[in-house]
């Protein structure tokens, strides 16, 4: 069997290596390699160092499972946050989005994925055991009084929320789900029927 | 004056460093960093090594100016190619495109840019002196009998071709330009008027 050829020279090895980046195909990789060598060798050297360093030092927070260099990440160890409120998100990127809203001052648990049996993502892969420990035997010493499910509104995200919600409700824990509805600035004319139907069902009494 | 903050941790330094890549903004950089740390730490380590290696070892071919680890690149030192035929391209990517056509078996000269006075790209920046040496005193020992201008058909590429063409013609060297016309598979209805006009002017007698 023919093995994929290992590129002979440093330039082609770089082009090949750049393809590990998500969304980068052969053309983009080539463009990036040429760009770096022509216009930003210093930046390329810094990138090489940062990559090596991050691969070595970045692990996962023992409490919330997000990326962290420390045993406990800076968010979890922030004393001004409420550890009795736990927001569950799929990824660190989602956590950052929630943080940017400035609307949540509790702790997080980052699943690092979503349930997706076809992709081999089961409860183990989303670290469900650790989530249960975080809720039932928190090392914060503070019982969790509410779990906010902030997984995506995709079919996998919804299934993940449903699964976690059912298990936690059976344990008598208060579980909420972030609201679905018309986006801020959204126009009814251009919103899909499913979202509009949901917004109608979830309508609120005006204060 | 406030200096841009140096990110405190390895993860944010990596996200910042990834932004040297062309076309990668803050969101993409974050997505790439998270992806590599979650799914391909080995690929990230290989990328770090390849970047460092390429920055160290890749220079320019003394003859054709393309990227090369050696003094003379593999294309220039290929004895089966005709050194009396010289194709001038803007970038190594363009050279690769010409190579893929299998329609040219001469040598190349890679300008590593195009004339663009507004961007500070003059004859020096496109290594015009070295091009003249390559043509007038070739270290191949073989006189150049034809120069094929294969710069882009953008305004800068056309200006570059015009400039080089005028100087070389004044020196009595045969200069040609690759043809402009309807692309293969192109439909007249959807082609722009300038291209169609040019295709009409450059029409050929059928063999």
Coordinates of C-alpha atoms in Angstrom, one line a residue:
Chain A
X1 CA 0.0 0.0 0.0
X2 CA 1.3 3.4 -0.9
X3 CA 1.7 5.7 2.2
X4 CA 1.1 9.4 1.7
X5 CA 4.4 10.9 0.6
X6 CA 6.2 12.9 3.3
X7 CA 7.1 16.2 1.7
X8 CA 10.8 16.5 1.0
X9 CA 11.4 20.1 1.8
X10 CA 10.7 22.5 4.7
X11 CA 8.3 24.6 2.6
X12 CA 6.1 21.7 1.6
X13 CA 6.2 20.3 5.1
X14 CA 4.9 23.7 6.4
X15 CA 2.1 23.8 3.8
X16 CA 1.1 20.2 4.8
X17 CA 1.3 21.1 8.5
X18 CA -0.9 24.2 8.2
X19 CA -3.7 21.9 7.0
X20 CA -4.3 20.8 10.6
X21 CA -6.0 24.1 11.0
X22 CA -9.8 23.9 10.7
X23 CA -11.2 25.3 7.4
X24 CA -7.7 25.4 5.8
X25 CA -7.4 23.4 2.6
X26 CA -4.4 23.0 0.2
X27 CA -4.9 26.4 -1.4
X28 CA -5.2 28.4 1.9
X29 CA -2.3 26.5 3.4
X30 CA -0.1 27.4 0.5
X31 CA -1.2 31.0 0.7
X32 CA -0.5 31.2 4.4
X33 CA 2.9 29.6 4.0
X34 CA 4.0 32.0 1.2
X35 CA 2.6 34.9 3.1
X36 CA 4.4 34.1 6.4
X37 CA 7.7 33.5 4.6
X38 CA 7.4 36.6 2.5
X39 CA 5.9 39.1 4.9
X40 CA 6.0 37.9 8.5
X41 CA 8.8 35.6 9.5
X42 CA 8.8 37.1 13.0
X43 CA 5.1 36.4 13.4
X44 CA 5.6 32.9 12.2
X45 CA 8.4 32.3 14.8
X46 CA 6.1 33.7 17.5
X47 CA 3.3 31.4 16.3
X48 CA 5.6 28.4 16.4
X49 CA 6.6 29.2 20.0
X50 CA 3.0 29.8 21.1
X51 CA 1.8 26.6 19.6
X52 CA 4.5 24.6 21.3
X53 CA 3.9 26.3 24.6
X54 CA 0.1 25.9 24.5
X55 CA 0.3 22.2 23.6
X56 CA 2.6 21.7 26.6
X57 CA 0.9 23.8 29.2
X58 CA -2.8 24.0 28.5
X59 CA -5.0 21.4 30.2
X60 CA -8.5 21.4 31.6
X61 CA -9.9 23.1 34.7
X62 CA -10.6 20.4 37.3
X63 CA -13.8 22.1 38.3
X64 CA -15.4 23.4 35.1
X65 CA -13.5 21.4 32.4
X66 CA -12.6 24.5 30.2
X67 CA -9.1 25.0 28.9
X68 CA -6.8 26.1 31.7
X69 CA -3.1 26.2 32.5
X70 CA -4.0 26.0 36.2
X71 CA -5.6 23.2 38.2
X72 CA -8.6 25.6 38.7
X73 CA -9.3 28.2 36.0
X74 CA -9.5 31.9 36.7
X75 CA -13.3 32.0 36.3
X76 CA -13.8 29.2 38.8
X77 CA -11.5 30.7 41.3
X78 CA -13.1 34.1 41.1
X79 CA -14.6 34.7 44.5
X80 CA -17.0 37.3 43.2
X81 CA -18.9 34.7 41.2
X82 CA -21.8 32.7 42.6
X83 CA -20.9 28.9 42.7
X84 CA -24.5 27.9 43.4
X85 CA -25.5 28.9 39.9
X86 CA -24.1 26.6 37.2
X87 CA -24.3 27.3 33.4
X88 CA -23.7 24.4 31.1
X89 CA -22.2 25.2 27.7
X90 CA -20.8 23.0 24.9
X91 CA -17.5 24.8 24.2
X92 CA -15.1 27.4 25.6
X93 CA -16.2 29.6 22.7
X94 CA -19.8 29.4 23.9
X95 CA -18.7 30.3 27.5
X96 CA -16.9 33.3 26.1
X97 CA -20.1 34.4 24.3
X98 CA -22.2 34.1 27.5
X99 CA -19.5 36.0 29.5
X100 CA -19.6 38.8 26.9
X101 CA -23.3 39.4 27.7
X102 CA -22.4 40.3 31.3
X103 CA -25.7 38.7 32.2
X104 CA -24.4 35.7 34.2
X105 CA -22.3 35.8 37.3
X106 CA -22.3 32.1 38.3
X107 CA -20.0 29.3 37.5
X108 CA -19.7 27.2 34.3
X109 CA -19.4 23.6 33.2
X110 CA -17.9 23.1 29.8
X111 CA -19.0 19.8 28.1
X112 CA -16.3 20.1 25.4
X113 CA -18.8 18.7 22.9
X114 CA -22.4 17.7 22.7
X115 CA -24.2 14.3 22.6
X116 CA -24.0 12.9 19.1
X117 CA -24.1 9.1 19.0
X118 CA -23.4 9.0 15.3
X119 CA -20.1 10.8 16.0
X120 CA -19.3 8.6 18.9
X121 CA -20.1 11.4 21.4
X122 CA -21.9 9.8 24.4
X123 CA -22.2 10.8 28.1
X124 CA -18.6 9.8 28.7
X125 CA -17.3 12.1 26.0
X126 CA -19.2 15.1 27.4
X127 CA -17.8 14.3 30.9
X128 CA -21.2 13.7 32.4
X129 CA -19.8 11.9 35.5
X130 CA -17.7 15.0 36.3
X131 CA -20.7 17.2 35.8
X132 CA -22.7 15.1 38.3
X133 CA -19.8 15.3 40.8
X134 CA -19.6 19.1 40.3
X135 CA -23.4 19.3 41.1
X136 CA -23.8 16.7 43.9
X137 CA -20.4 16.9 45.7
X138 CA -19.1 20.4 44.7
X139 CA -15.5 21.0 45.9
X140 CA -16.6 24.6 46.2
X141 CA -18.5 23.6 49.4
X142 CA -21.6 25.4 48.1
X143 CA -24.6 23.4 46.9
X144 CA -25.8 24.1 43.4
X145 CA -29.3 25.6 43.5
X146 CA -29.8 26.1 39.7
X147 CA -28.4 24.6 36.6
X148 CA -28.8 26.7 33.4
X149 CA -28.7 24.7 30.2
X150 CA -27.0 26.9 27.5
X151 CA -26.2 24.3 24.9
X152 CA -26.9 25.2 21.3
X153 CA -30.4 25.0 19.7
X154 CA -29.3 22.5 17.2
X155 CA -30.7 19.0 17.3
X156 CA -27.5 17.7 19.1
X157 CA -27.5 20.6 21.5
X158 CA -31.2 20.1 22.3
X159 CA -30.7 16.4 22.8
X160 CA -27.8 17.2 25.2
X161 CA -30.0 19.6 27.1
X162 CA -32.8 17.2 27.3
X163 CA -30.6 14.3 28.5
X164 CA -28.9 16.4 31.2
X165 CA -32.2 18.1 32.2
X166 CA -34.0 14.7 32.7
X167 CA -31.2 13.3 34.8
X168 CA -30.9 16.4 37.0
X169 CA -34.6 16.9 37.4
X170 CA -34.9 13.2 38.6
X171 CA -32.3 14.2 41.3
X172 CA -34.5 17.1 42.3
X173 CA -32.3 19.8 41.0
X174 CA -33.7 23.0 39.5
X175 CA -32.9 23.1 35.8
X176 CA -33.6 26.0 33.4
X177 CA -33.0 26.5 29.7
X178 CA -32.0 29.8 28.1
X179 CA -34.9 31.3 26.1
X180 CA -35.5 30.7 22.4
X181 CA -37.3 33.4 20.4
X182 CA -36.9 36.2 18.0
X183 CA -33.3 37.6 18.0
X184 CA -32.9 41.2 19.2
X185 CA -33.3 43.4 16.1
X186 CA -35.0 40.5 14.3
X187 CA -38.0 41.1 12.0
X188 CA -40.9 38.6 12.1
X189 CA -41.1 38.6 8.3
X190 CA -37.6 37.1 8.0
X191 CA -37.6 34.7 11.0
X192 CA -38.3 31.0 10.4
X193 CA -41.7 29.6 11.3
X194 CA -40.2 27.3 14.0
X195 CA -38.6 30.1 15.9
X196 CA -41.7 32.3 15.6
X197 CA -43.9 29.4 16.8
X198 CA -41.6 28.9 19.8
X199 CA -41.6 32.7 20.5
X200 CA -45.4 32.6 20.5
X201 CA -45.5 29.6 22.9
X202 CA -43.0 31.1 25.3
X203 CA -44.7 34.6 25.3
X204 CA -44.4 36.5 28.5
X205 CA -46.8 38.7 30.4
X206 CA -45.7 42.3 30.2
X207 CA -44.6 43.5 33.7
Chain B
X1 CA 0.3 55.8 25.5
X2 CA -1.3 52.4 26.3
X3 CA 0.6 49.5 24.7
X4 CA -1.4 46.6 23.5
X5 CA -1.7 44.2 26.4
X6 CA 0.4 41.1 26.2
X7 CA -2.0 38.1 26.9
X8 CA -1.3 36.6 30.3
X9 CA -1.8 32.9 29.5
X10 CA -0.6 30.4 26.9
X11 CA -4.1 30.0 25.4
X12 CA -4.6 33.7 24.7
X13 CA -1.0 34.1 23.5
X14 CA -1.8 31.3 21.0
X15 CA -5.0 33.0 19.8
X16 CA -3.1 36.2 19.4
X17 CA -0.3 34.5 17.5
X18 CA -2.6 32.7 15.1
X19 CA -3.8 36.1 13.9
X20 CA -0.6 36.6 11.9
X21 CA -2.1 34.1 9.4
X22 CA -3.7 35.9 6.4
X23 CA -7.5 36.0 6.6
X24 CA -7.6 34.9 10.2
X25 CA -9.5 37.3 12.5
X26 CA -10.2 37.1 16.3
X27 CA -13.0 34.6 15.9
X28 CA -11.2 32.3 13.5
X29 CA -8.1 32.4 15.7
X30 CA -10.1 31.4 18.7
X31 CA -11.8 28.6 16.8
X32 CA -8.4 27.3 15.5
X33 CA -6.8 27.4 19.0
X34 CA -9.7 25.6 20.6
X35 CA -9.8 23.0 17.8
X36 CA -6.1 22.3 18.0
X37 CA -6.1 21.9 21.8
X38 CA -9.2 19.8 21.8
X39 CA -8.7 17.6 18.7
X40 CA -5.2 17.7 17.3
X41 CA -2.4 18.5 19.8
X42 CA -0.1 16.3 17.8
X43 CA -0.8 18.2 14.6
X44 CA -0.3 21.5 16.5
X45 CA 3.1 20.3 17.7
X46 CA 4.1 19.3 14.1
X47 CA 2.9 22.7 12.9
X48 CA 5.0 24.5 15.5
X49 CA 8.1 22.5 14.4
X50 CA 7.4 23.0 10.7
X51 CA 7.0 26.8 11.2
X52 CA 10.2 27.1 13.1
X53 CA 12.1 25.0 10.6
X54 CA 10.7 26.8 7.5
X55 CA 11.5 30.2 9.0
X56 CA 15.1 29.0 9.6
X57 CA 15.8 27.3 6.4
X58 CA 13.7 28.7 3.6
X59 CA 15.4 31.4 1.6
X60 CA 15.2 32.4 -2.1
X61 CA 16.7 30.7 -5.1
X62 CA 19.7 32.6 -6.4
X63 CA 18.6 32.1 -10.0
X64 CA 14.8 32.4 -10.1
X65 CA 14.1 34.1 -6.7
X66 CA 11.3 31.6 -5.6
X67 CA 11.4 30.1 -2.1
X68 CA 14.1 27.5 -1.8
X69 CA 16.1 25.8 0.9
X70 CA 19.0 25.4 -1.6
X71 CA 21.1 28.0 -3.3
X72 CA 19.5 26.9 -6.6
X73 CA 15.9 25.5 -6.5
X74 CA 15.0 22.1 -7.8
X75 CA 13.1 23.7 -10.9
X76 CA 16.2 25.7 -11.9
X77 CA 18.6 22.8 -11.5
X78 CA 16.4 20.5 -13.5
X79 CA 18.5 19.6 -16.5
X80 CA 15.4 18.6 -18.6
X81 CA 14.1 22.2 -18.6
X82 CA 15.0 24.8 -21.3
X83 CA 16.9 27.7 -19.6
X84 CA 16.6 29.8 -22.8
X85 CA 12.9 30.2 -22.1
X86 CA 12.0 32.4 -19.1
X87 CA 8.5 32.8 -17.7
X88 CA 8.0 35.7 -15.3
X89 CA 5.4 35.3 -12.6
X90 CA 4.4 37.4 -9.6
X91 CA 4.4 34.8 -6.9
X92 CA 5.4 31.2 -6.2
X93 CA 1.7 30.3 -6.2
X94 CA 1.4 31.6 -9.8
X95 CA 4.4 29.5 -10.7
X96 CA 2.8 26.4 -9.3
X97 CA -0.4 27.2 -11.3
X98 CA 1.7 27.4 -14.5
X99 CA 3.5 24.2 -13.7
X100 CA 0.2 22.4 -13.2
X101 CA -0.7 23.2 -16.8
X102 CA 2.2 21.0 -18.0
X103 CA 2.4 23.5 -20.9
X104 CA 5.8 25.2 -20.0
X105 CA 9.1 23.5 -19.8
X106 CA 11.4 26.5 -19.4
X107 CA 12.7 28.3 -16.4
X108 CA 11.0 30.9 -14.2
X109 CA 11.7 34.2 -12.6
X110 CA 9.5 35.0 -9.6
X111 CA 9.1 38.7 -8.9
X112 CA 7.7 38.1 -5.4
X113 CA 5.3 41.0 -6.0
X114 CA 4.1 43.4 -8.6
X115 CA 4.7 47.0 -9.4
X116 CA 2.4 49.1 -7.2
X117 CA 3.9 52.5 -6.4
X118 CA 1.1 53.3 -3.9
X119 CA 2.1 50.2 -1.9
X120 CA 5.8 51.1 -2.1
X121 CA 6.4 48.4 -4.7
X122 CA 8.9 49.7 -7.2
X123 CA 11.5 48.0 -9.5
X124 CA 13.7 47.3 -6.5
X125 CA 11.0 45.4 -4.7
X126 CA 10.3 43.2 -7.7
X127 CA 14.1 42.4 -7.9
X128 CA 14.3 44.0 -11.4
X129 CA 18.1 44.2 -11.3
X130 CA 18.4 40.4 -10.7
X131 CA 15.9 39.8 -13.5
X132 CA 18.1 41.7 -15.9
X133 CA 21.2 39.8 -14.7
X134 CA 19.3 36.5 -15.2
X135 CA 18.5 37.5 -18.8
X136 CA 21.7 39.3 -19.8
X137 CA 24.4 37.4 -18.0
X138 CA 22.7 34.1 -17.2
X139 CA 24.7 31.8 -14.8
X140 CA 23.2 28.9 -16.8
X141 CA 25.6 29.8 -19.6
X142 CA 22.6 29.7 -22.0
X143 CA 21.3 32.9 -23.5
X144 CA 17.6 33.7 -23.0
X145 CA 15.8 33.6 -26.3
X146 CA 12.3 34.4 -25.1
X147 CA 10.7 36.0 -22.0
X148 CA 7.1 35.0 -21.4
X149 CA 5.2 37.6 -19.2
X150 CA 2.7 35.7 -17.0
X151 CA 1.9 38.4 -14.5
X152 CA -1.8 38.8 -13.5
X153 CA -4.3 40.6 -15.7
X154 CA -5.0 43.1 -12.9
X155 CA -4.0 46.7 -13.3
X156 CA -0.8 46.2 -11.3
X157 CA 0.0 43.0 -13.1
X158 CA -0.5 44.6 -16.5
X159 CA 1.6 47.6 -15.5
X160 CA 4.4 45.2 -14.3
X161 CA 4.2 43.4 -17.6
X162 CA 4.3 46.6 -19.6
X163 CA 7.3 48.0 -17.6
X164 CA 9.3 44.8 -18.0
X165 CA 8.3 44.3 -21.6
X166 CA 9.3 47.8 -22.6
X167 CA 12.8 47.5 -21.0
X168 CA 13.5 44.1 -22.5
X169 CA 12.2 45.0 -25.9
X170 CA 14.6 48.0 -25.9
X171 CA 17.4 45.5 -25.3
X172 CA 16.3 43.5 -28.3
X173 CA 14.9 40.6 -26.4
X174 CA 11.9 38.7 -27.6
X175 CA 9.0 39.2 -25.1
X176 CA 5.6 37.5 -25.2
X177 CA 2.5 37.8 -23.0
X178 CA 0.2 34.9 -22.1
X179 CA -3.1 35.2 -24.0
X180 CA -6.2 36.9 -22.6
X181 CA -9.6 35.6 -23.7
X182 CA -12.7 33.6 -22.8
X183 CA -11.8 31.0 -20.1
X184 CA -12.1 27.3 -21.1
X185 CA -15.7 26.3 -20.4
X186 CA -16.7 30.0 -20.4
X187 CA -20.0 31.3 -21.9
X188 CA -20.0 34.5 -23.9
X189 CA -23.3 35.5 -22.2
X190 CA -21.6 35.7 -18.8
X191 CA -18.1 37.0 -19.7
X192 CA -17.4 40.7 -19.2
X193 CA -17.2 43.0 -22.2
X194 CA -13.5 43.8 -21.8
X195 CA -12.6 40.2 -22.0
X196 CA -14.8 39.5 -24.9
X197 CA -13.5 42.6 -26.8
X198 CA -9.9 41.3 -26.1
X199 CA -10.8 37.8 -27.3
X200 CA -12.2 39.4 -30.5
X201 CA -9.1 41.4 -31.1
X202 CA -6.8 38.5 -30.4
X203 CA -8.8 36.1 -32.6
X204 CA -6.8 33.3 -34.3
X205 CA -7.0 31.8 -37.8
X206 CA -8.2 28.3 -37.6
X207 CA -5.5 25.8 -38.6

